PDB file of C-alpha atoms in Angstrom:
ATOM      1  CA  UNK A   1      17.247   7.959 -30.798  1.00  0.00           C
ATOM      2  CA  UNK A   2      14.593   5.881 -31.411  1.00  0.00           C
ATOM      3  CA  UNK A   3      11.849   7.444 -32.315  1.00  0.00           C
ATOM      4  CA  UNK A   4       9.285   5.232 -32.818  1.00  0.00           C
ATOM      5  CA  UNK A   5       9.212   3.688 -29.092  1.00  0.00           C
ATOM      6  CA  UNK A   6       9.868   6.897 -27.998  1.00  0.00           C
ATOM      7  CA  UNK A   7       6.025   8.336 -29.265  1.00  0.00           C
ATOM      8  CA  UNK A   8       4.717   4.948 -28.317  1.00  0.00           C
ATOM      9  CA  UNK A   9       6.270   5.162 -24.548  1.00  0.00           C
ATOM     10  CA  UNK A  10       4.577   8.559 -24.191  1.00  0.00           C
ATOM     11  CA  UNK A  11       1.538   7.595 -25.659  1.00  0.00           C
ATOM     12  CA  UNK A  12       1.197   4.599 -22.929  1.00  0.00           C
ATOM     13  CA  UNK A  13       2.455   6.547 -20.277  1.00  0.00           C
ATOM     14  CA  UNK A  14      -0.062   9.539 -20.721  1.00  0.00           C
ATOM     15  CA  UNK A  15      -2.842   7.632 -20.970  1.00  0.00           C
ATOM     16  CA  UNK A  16      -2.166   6.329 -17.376  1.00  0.00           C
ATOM     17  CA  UNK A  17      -2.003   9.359 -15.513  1.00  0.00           C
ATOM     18  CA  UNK A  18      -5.205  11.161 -14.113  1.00  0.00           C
ATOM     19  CA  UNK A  19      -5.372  14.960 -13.848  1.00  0.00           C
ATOM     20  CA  UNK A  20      -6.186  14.478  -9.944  1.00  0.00           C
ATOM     21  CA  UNK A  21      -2.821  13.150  -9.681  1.00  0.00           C
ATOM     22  CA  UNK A  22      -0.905  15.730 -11.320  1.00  0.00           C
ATOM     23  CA  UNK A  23      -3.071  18.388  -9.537  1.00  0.00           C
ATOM     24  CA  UNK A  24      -5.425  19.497 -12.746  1.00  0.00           C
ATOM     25  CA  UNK A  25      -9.271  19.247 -12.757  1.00  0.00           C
ATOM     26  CA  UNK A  26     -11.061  16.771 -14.533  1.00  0.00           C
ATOM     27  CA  UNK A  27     -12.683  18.615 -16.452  1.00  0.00           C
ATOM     28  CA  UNK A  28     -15.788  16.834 -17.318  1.00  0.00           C
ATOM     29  CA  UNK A  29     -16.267  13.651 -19.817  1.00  0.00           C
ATOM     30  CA  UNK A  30     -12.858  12.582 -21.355  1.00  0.00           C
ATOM     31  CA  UNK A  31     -13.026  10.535 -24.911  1.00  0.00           C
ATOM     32  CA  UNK A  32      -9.706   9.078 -23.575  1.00  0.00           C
ATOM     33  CA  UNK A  33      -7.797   7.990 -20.309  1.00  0.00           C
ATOM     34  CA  UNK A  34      -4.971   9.924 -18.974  1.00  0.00           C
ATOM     35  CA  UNK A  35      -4.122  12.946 -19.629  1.00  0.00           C
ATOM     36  CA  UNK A  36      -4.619  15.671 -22.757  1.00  0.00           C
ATOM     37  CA  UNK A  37      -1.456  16.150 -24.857  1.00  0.00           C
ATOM     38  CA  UNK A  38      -1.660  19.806 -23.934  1.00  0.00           C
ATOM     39  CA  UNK A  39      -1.440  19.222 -20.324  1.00  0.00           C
ATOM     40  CA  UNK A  40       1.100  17.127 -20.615  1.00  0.00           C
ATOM     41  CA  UNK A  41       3.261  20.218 -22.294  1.00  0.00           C
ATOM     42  CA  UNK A  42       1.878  22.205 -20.016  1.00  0.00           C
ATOM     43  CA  UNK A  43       3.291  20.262 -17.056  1.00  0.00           C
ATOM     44  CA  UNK A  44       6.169  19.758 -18.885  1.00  0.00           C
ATOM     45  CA  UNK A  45       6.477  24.018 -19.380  1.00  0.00           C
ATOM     46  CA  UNK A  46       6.655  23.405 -23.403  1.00  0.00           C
ATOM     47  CA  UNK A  47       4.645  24.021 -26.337  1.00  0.00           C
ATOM     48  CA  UNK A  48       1.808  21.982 -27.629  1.00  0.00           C
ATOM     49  CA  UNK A  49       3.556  21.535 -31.274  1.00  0.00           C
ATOM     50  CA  UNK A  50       6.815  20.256 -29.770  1.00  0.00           C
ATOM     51  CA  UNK A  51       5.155  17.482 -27.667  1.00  0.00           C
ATOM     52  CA  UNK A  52       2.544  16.439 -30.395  1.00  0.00           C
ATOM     53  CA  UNK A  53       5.117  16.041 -32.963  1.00  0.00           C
ATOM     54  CA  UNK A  54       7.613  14.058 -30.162  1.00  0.00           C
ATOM     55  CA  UNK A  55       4.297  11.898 -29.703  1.00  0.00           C
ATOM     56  CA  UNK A  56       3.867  11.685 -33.475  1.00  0.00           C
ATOM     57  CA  UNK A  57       7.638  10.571 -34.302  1.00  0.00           C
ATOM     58  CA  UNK A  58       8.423  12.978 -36.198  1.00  0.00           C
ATOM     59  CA  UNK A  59       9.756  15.519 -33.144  1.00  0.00           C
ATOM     60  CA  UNK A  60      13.844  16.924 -33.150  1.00  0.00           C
ATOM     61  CA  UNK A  61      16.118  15.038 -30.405  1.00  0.00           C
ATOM     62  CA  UNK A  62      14.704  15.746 -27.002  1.00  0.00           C
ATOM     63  CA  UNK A  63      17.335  17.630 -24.764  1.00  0.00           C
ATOM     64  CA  UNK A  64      17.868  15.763 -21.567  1.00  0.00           C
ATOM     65  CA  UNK A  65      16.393  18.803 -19.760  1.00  0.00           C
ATOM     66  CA  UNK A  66      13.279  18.058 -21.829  1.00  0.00           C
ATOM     67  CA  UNK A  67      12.873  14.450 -21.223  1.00  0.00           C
ATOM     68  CA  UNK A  68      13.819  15.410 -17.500  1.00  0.00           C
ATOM     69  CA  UNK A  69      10.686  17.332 -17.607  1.00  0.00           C
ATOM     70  CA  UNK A  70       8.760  14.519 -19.280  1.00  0.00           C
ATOM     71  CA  UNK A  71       9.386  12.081 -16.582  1.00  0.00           C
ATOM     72  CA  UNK A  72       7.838  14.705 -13.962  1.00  0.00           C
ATOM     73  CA  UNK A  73       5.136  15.841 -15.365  1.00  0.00           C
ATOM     74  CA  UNK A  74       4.190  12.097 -16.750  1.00  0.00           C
ATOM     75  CA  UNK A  75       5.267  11.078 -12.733  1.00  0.00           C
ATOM     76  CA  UNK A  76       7.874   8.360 -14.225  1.00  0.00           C
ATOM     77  CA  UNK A  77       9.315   5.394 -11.713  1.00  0.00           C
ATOM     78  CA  UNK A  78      12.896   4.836 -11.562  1.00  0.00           C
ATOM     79  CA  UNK A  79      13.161   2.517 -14.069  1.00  0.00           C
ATOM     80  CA  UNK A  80      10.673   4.189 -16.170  1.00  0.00           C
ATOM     81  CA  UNK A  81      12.952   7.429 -16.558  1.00  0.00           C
ATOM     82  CA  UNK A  82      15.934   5.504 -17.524  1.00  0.00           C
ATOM     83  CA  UNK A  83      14.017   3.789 -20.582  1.00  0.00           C
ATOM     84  CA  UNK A  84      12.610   7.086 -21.387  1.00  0.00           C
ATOM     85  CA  UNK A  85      16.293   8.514 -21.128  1.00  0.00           C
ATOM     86  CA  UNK A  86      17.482   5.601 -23.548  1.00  0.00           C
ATOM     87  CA  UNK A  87      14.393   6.093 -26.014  1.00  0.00           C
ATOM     88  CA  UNK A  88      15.994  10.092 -26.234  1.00  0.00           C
ATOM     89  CA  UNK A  89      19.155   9.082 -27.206  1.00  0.00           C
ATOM     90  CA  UNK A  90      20.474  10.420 -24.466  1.00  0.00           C
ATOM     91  CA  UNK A  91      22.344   7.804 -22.396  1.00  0.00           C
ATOM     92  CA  UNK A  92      25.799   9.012 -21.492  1.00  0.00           C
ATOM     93  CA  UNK A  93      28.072   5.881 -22.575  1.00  0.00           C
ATOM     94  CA  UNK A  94      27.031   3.515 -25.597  1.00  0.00           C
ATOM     95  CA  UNK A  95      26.388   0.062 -23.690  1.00  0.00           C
ATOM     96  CA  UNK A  96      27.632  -2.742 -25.049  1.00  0.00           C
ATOM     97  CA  UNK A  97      25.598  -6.164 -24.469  1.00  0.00           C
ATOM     98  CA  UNK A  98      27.381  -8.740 -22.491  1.00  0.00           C
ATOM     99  CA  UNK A  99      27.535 -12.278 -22.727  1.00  0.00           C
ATOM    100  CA  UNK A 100      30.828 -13.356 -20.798  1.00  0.00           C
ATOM    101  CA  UNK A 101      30.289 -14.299 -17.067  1.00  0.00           C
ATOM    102  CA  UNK A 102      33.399 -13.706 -14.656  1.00  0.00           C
ATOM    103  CA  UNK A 103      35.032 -16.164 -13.176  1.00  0.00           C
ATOM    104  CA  UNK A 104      34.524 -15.093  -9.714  1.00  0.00           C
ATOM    105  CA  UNK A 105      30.917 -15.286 -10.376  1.00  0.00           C
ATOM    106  CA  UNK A 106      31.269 -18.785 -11.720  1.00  0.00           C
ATOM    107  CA  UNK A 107      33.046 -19.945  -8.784  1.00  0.00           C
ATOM    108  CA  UNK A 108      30.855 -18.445  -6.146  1.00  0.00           C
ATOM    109  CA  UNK A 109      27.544 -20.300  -7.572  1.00  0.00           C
ATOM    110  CA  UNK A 110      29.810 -23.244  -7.883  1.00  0.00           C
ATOM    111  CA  UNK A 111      30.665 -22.555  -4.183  1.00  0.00           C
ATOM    112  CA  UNK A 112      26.487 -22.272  -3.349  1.00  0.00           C
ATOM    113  CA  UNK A 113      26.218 -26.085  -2.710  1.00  0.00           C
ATOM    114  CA  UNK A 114      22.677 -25.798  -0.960  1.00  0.00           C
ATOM    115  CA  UNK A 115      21.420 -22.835  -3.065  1.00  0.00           C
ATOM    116  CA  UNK A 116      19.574 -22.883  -6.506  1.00  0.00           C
ATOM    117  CA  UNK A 117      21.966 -20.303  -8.542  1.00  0.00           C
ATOM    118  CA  UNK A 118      22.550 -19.080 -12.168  1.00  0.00           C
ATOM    119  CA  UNK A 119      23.383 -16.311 -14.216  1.00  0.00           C
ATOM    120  CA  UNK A 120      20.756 -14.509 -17.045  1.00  0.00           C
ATOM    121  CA  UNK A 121      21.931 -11.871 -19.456  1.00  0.00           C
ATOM    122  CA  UNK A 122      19.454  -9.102 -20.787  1.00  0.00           C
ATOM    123  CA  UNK A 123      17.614 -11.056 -23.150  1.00  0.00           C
ATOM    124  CA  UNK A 124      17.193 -13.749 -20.087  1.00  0.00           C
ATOM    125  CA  UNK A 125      19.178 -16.172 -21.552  1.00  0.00           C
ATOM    126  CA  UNK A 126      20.759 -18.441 -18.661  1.00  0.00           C
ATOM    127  CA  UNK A 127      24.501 -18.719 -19.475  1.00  0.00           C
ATOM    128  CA  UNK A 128      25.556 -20.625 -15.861  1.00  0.00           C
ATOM    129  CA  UNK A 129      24.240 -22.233 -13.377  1.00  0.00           C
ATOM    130  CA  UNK A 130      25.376 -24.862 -11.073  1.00  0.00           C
ATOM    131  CA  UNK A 131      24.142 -28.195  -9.688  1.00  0.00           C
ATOM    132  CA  UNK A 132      21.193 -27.190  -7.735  1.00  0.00           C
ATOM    133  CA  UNK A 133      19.844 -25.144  -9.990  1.00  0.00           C
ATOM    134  CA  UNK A 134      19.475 -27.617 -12.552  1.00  0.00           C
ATOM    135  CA  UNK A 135      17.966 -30.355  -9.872  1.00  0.00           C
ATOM    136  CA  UNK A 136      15.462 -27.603  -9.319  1.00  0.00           C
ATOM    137  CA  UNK A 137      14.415 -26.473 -12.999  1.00  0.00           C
ATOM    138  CA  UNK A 138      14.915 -29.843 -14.111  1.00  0.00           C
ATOM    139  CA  UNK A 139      18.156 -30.763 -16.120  1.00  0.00           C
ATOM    140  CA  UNK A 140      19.935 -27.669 -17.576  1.00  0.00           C
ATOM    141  CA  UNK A 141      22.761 -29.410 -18.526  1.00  0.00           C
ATOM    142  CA  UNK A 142      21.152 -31.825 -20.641  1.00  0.00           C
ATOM    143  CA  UNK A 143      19.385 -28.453 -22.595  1.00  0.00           C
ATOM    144  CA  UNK A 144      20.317 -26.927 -25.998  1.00  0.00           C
ATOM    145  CA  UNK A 145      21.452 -23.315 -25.566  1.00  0.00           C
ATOM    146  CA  UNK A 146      18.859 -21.955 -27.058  1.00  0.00           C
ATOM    147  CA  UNK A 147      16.245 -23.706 -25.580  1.00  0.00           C
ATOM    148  CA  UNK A 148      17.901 -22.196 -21.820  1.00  0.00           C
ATOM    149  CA  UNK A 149      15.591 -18.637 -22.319  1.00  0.00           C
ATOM    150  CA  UNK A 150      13.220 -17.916 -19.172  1.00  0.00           C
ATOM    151  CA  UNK A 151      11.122 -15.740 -21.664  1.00  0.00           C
ATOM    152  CA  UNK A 152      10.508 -18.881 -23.783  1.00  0.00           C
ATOM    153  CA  UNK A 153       9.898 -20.712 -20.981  1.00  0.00           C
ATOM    154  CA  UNK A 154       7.127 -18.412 -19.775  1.00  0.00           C
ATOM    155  CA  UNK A 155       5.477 -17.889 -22.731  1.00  0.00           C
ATOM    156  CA  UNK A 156       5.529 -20.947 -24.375  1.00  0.00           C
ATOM    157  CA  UNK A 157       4.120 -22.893 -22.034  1.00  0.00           C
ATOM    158  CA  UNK A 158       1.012 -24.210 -22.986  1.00  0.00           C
ATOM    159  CA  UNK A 159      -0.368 -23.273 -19.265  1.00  0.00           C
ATOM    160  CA  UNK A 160       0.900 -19.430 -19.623  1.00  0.00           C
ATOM    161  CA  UNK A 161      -2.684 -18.668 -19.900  1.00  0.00           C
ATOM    162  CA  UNK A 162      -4.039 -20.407 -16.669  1.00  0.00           C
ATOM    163  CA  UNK A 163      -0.338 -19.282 -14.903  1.00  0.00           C
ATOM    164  CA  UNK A 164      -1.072 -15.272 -15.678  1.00  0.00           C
ATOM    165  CA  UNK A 165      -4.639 -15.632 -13.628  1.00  0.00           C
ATOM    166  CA  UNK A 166      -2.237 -16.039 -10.127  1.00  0.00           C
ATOM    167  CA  UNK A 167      -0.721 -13.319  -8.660  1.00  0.00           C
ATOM    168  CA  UNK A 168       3.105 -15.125  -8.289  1.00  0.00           C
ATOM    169  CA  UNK A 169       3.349 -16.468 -11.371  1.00  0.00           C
ATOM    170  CA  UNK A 170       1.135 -13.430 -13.280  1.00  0.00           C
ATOM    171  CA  UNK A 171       3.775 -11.090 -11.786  1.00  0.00           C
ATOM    172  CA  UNK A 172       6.714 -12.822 -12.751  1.00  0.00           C
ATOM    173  CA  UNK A 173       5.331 -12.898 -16.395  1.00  0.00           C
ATOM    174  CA  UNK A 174       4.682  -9.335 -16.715  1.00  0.00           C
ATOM    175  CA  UNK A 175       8.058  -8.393 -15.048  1.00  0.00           C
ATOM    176  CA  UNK A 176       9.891 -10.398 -17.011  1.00  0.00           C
ATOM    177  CA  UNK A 177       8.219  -8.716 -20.129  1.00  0.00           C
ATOM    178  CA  UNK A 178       9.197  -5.102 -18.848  1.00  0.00           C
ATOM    179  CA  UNK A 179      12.749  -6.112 -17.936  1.00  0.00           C
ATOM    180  CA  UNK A 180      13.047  -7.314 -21.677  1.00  0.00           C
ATOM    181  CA  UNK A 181      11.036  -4.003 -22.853  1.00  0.00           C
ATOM    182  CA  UNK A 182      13.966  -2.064 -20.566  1.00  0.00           C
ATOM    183  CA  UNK A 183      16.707  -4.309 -22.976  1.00  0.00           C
ATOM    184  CA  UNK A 184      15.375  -3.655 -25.877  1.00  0.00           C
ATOM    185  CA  UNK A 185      15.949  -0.046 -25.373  1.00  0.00           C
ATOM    186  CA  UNK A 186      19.244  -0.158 -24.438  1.00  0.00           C
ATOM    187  CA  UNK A 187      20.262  -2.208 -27.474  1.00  0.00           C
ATOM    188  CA  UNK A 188      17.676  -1.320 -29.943  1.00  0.00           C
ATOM    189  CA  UNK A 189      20.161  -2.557 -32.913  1.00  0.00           C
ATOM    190  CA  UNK A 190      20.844  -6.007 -31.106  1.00  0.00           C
ATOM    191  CA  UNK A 191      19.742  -8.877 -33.604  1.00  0.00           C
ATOM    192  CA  UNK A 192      19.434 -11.479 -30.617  1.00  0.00           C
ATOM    193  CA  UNK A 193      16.899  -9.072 -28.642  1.00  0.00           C
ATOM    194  CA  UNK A 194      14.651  -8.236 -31.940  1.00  0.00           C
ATOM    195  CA  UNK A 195      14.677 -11.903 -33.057  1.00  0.00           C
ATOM    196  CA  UNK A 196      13.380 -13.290 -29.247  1.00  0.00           C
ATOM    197  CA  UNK A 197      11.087 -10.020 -29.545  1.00  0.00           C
ATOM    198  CA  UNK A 198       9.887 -10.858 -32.805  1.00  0.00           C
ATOM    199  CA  UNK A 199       9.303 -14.642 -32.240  1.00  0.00           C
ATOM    200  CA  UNK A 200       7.204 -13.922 -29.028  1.00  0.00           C
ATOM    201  CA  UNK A 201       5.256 -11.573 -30.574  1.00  0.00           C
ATOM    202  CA  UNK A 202       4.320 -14.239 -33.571  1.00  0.00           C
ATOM    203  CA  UNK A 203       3.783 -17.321 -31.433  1.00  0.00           C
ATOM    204  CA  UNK A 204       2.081 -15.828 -27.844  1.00  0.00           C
ATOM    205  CA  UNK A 205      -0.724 -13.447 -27.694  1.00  0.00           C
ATOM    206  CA  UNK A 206      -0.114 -13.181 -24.265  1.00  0.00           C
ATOM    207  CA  UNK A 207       3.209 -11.545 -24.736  1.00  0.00           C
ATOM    208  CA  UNK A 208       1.980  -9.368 -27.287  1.00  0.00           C
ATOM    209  CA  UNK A 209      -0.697  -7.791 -25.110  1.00  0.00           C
ATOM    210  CA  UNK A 210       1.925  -7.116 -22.339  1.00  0.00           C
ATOM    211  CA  UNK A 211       3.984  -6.170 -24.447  1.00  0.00           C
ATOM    212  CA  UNK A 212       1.520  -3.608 -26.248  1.00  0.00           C
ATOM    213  CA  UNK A 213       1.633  -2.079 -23.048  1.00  0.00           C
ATOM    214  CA  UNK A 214       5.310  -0.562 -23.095  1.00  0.00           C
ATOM    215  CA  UNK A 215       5.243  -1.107 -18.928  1.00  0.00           C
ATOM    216  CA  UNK A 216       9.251  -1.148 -17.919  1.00  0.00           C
ATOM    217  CA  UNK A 217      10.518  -2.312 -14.665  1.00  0.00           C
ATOM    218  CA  UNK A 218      13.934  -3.887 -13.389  1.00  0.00           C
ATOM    219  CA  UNK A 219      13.204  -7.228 -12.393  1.00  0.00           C
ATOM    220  CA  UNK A 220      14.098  -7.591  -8.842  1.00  0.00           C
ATOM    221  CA  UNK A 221      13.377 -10.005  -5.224  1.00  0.00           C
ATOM    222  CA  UNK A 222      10.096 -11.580  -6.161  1.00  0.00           C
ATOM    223  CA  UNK A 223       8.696 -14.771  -4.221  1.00  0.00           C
ATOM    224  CA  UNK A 224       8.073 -17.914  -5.925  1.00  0.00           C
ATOM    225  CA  UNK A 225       6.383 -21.299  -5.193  1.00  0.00           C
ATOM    226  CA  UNK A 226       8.153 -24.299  -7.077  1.00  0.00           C
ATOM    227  CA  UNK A 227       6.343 -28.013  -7.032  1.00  0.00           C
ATOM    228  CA  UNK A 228       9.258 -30.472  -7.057  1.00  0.00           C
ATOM    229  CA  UNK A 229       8.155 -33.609  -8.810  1.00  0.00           C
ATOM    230  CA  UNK A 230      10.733 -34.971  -5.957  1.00  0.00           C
ATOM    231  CA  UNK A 231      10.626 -32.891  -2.564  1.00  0.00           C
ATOM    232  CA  UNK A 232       6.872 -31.245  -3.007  1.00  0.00           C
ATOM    233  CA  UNK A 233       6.213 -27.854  -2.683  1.00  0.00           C
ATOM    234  CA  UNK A 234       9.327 -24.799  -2.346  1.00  0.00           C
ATOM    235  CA  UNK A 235       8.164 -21.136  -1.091  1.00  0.00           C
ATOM    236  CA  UNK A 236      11.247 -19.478  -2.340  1.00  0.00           C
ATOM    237  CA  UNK A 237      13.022 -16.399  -2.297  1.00  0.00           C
ATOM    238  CA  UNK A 238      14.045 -15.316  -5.698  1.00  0.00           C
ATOM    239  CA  UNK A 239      16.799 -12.719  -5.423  1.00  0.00           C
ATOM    240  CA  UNK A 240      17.907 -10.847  -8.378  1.00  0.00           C
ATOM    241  CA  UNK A 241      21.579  -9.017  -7.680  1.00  0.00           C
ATOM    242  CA  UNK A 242      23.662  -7.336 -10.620  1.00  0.00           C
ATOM    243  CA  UNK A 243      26.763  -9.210 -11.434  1.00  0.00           C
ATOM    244  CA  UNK A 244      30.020  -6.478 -10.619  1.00  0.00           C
ATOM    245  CA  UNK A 245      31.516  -5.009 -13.927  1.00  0.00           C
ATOM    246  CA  UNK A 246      28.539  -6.897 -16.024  1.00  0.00           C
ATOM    247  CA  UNK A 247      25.801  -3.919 -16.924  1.00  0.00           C
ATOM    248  CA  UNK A 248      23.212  -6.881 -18.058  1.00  0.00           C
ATOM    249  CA  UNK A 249      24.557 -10.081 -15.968  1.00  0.00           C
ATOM    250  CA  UNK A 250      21.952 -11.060 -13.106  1.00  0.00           C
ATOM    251  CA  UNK A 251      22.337 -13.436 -10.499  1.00  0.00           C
ATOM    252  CA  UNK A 252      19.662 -15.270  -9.839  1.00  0.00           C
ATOM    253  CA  UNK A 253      19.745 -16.787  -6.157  1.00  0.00           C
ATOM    254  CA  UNK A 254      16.643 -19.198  -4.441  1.00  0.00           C
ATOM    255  CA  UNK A 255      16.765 -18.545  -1.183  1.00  0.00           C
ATOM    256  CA  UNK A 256      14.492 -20.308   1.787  1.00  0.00           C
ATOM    257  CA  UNK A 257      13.642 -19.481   5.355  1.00  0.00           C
ATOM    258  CA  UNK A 258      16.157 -21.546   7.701  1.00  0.00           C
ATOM    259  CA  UNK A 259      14.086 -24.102   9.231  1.00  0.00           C
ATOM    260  CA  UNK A 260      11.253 -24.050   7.255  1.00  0.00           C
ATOM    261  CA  UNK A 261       9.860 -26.995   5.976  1.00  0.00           C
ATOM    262  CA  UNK A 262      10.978 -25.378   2.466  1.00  0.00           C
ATOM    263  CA  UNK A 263      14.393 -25.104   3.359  1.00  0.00           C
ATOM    264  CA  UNK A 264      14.502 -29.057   4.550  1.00  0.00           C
ATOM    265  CA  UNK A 265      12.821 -29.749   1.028  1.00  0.00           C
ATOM    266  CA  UNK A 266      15.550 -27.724  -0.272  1.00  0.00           C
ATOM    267  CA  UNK A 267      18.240 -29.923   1.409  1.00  0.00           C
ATOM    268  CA  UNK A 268      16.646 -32.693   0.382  1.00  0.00           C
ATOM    269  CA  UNK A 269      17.014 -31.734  -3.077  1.00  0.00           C
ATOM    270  CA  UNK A 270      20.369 -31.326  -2.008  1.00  0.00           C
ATOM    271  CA  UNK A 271      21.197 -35.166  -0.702  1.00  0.00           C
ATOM    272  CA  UNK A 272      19.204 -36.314  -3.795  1.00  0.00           C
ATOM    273  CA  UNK A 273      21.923 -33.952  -6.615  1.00  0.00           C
ATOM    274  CA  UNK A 274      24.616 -35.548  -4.338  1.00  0.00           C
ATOM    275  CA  UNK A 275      23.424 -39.178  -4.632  1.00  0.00           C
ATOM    276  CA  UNK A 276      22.503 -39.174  -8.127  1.00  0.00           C
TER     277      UNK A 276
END
């Protein structure tokens, strides 16, 4: 259990729900958003000491009944329950983090000869990727392995600041961020996820504030708009889809609408990988 994220999780999370939406009144002037910690128990149908001192760290091991409760009262997403479930200590099988891509996988994006492909683990390292993939991010091959992390991509950038004011690329950021905050969970004693953690949190104020914000959400299908110093501008599909057997293996697929002038620029890109 870890305690610590747990009181910061329901900290965040209470201070986003509105006493309208959980059908309470207002009740006049508030000196903070969200919720009262006493309503909050109250939803939750337990006492005021037992949710202060769970908010305070300092609270026993919540029963999975009681962090059932949480999630309603505190009107949790999906993805929000199962951190919250992970923060409790009360995930059924100890995960183990995996690095090790099957070798069906790495023959099917080998097999994707017209489609951007590659592989991310939880801490959004890429570990494979094939041809088209690397045309389109621009020379993976050629990359250290520990240069090939999306987060430090994102966040490094020295035009993460102007990229966060559009909607697209603002998303992506704070998805990616939440997905990461959902790993971190999981694996709260993995020394590769506190290091990235850590050295993000040193170097870009950016992902410290969305970070500050304990938000968790799978990352998922999510549109994206890639200028190709080579075939101009890509409107892309980015679909996310779990890799079989592999709890934290993604596959990361570009996709483009057949005919469309993105999908010729996409075969383009093609006929130029083929020629080089």
């Amino acid at each position: 259990m870890n305690r610590s994220a747990l009181a910061e999780f329901l900290r965040t999370r209470r201070s986003r729900v509105t006493p309208l939406e959980v059908g309470l009144p207002a009740g006049g002037t508030r000196r903070t958003p969200g919720l009262r910690r006493q309503e909050v128990a109250q939803l939750a149908g337990m006492s005021i000491d037992y949710y202060i001192r769970l908010e305070q760290g300092r609270g026993p091991n919540p029963s999975r009944q009681v962090l059932s409760a949480l999630a309603r009262a505190l009107m949790l997403t999906h993805d929000e329950r199962t951190h919250l479930f992970e923060l409790g200590g009360q995930r059924l099988d100890p995960p183990r983090l995996r690095s090790d891509v099957p070798d069906g996988m790495l023959h099917l994006i080998a097999f994707l000869e017209e489609v951007p492909a590659y592989v991310i683990d939880a801490k959004y390292d890429i570990l494979a990727w094939n041809p088209m993939a690397s045309a389109l991010m621009g020379d993976l091959d050629s990359q250290p392995a520990e240069d090939l992390n999306v987060i430090r991509w994102v966040f490094r950038s020295p035009d993460v600041a102007e990229h966060l004011t559009y909607e697209e690329k603002g998303r992506f950021a704070r998805t990616s961020v939440a997905d990461l905050r959902i790993a971190a969970g999981r694996y709260p004693d993995n020394p590769d996820i506190q290091a990235l953690v850590a050295e993000m949190l040193a170097c870009s104020p950016d992902f410290a504030r969305l970070w500050e914000q304990h938000d968790v959400e799978i990352r998922r299908e999510q549109r994206k708009t890639v200028v190709h110093p080579a075939v101009g501008t890509i409107h892309a599909i980015c679909q996310v889809l779990p890799v079989p057997d592999r709890d934290d293996l993604r596959l990361v697929l570009y996709t483009t609408e057949p005919g469309s002038p993105s999908h010729q620029a996409m075969r383009e890109l093609r006929r130029l990988t083929v020629t080089a």
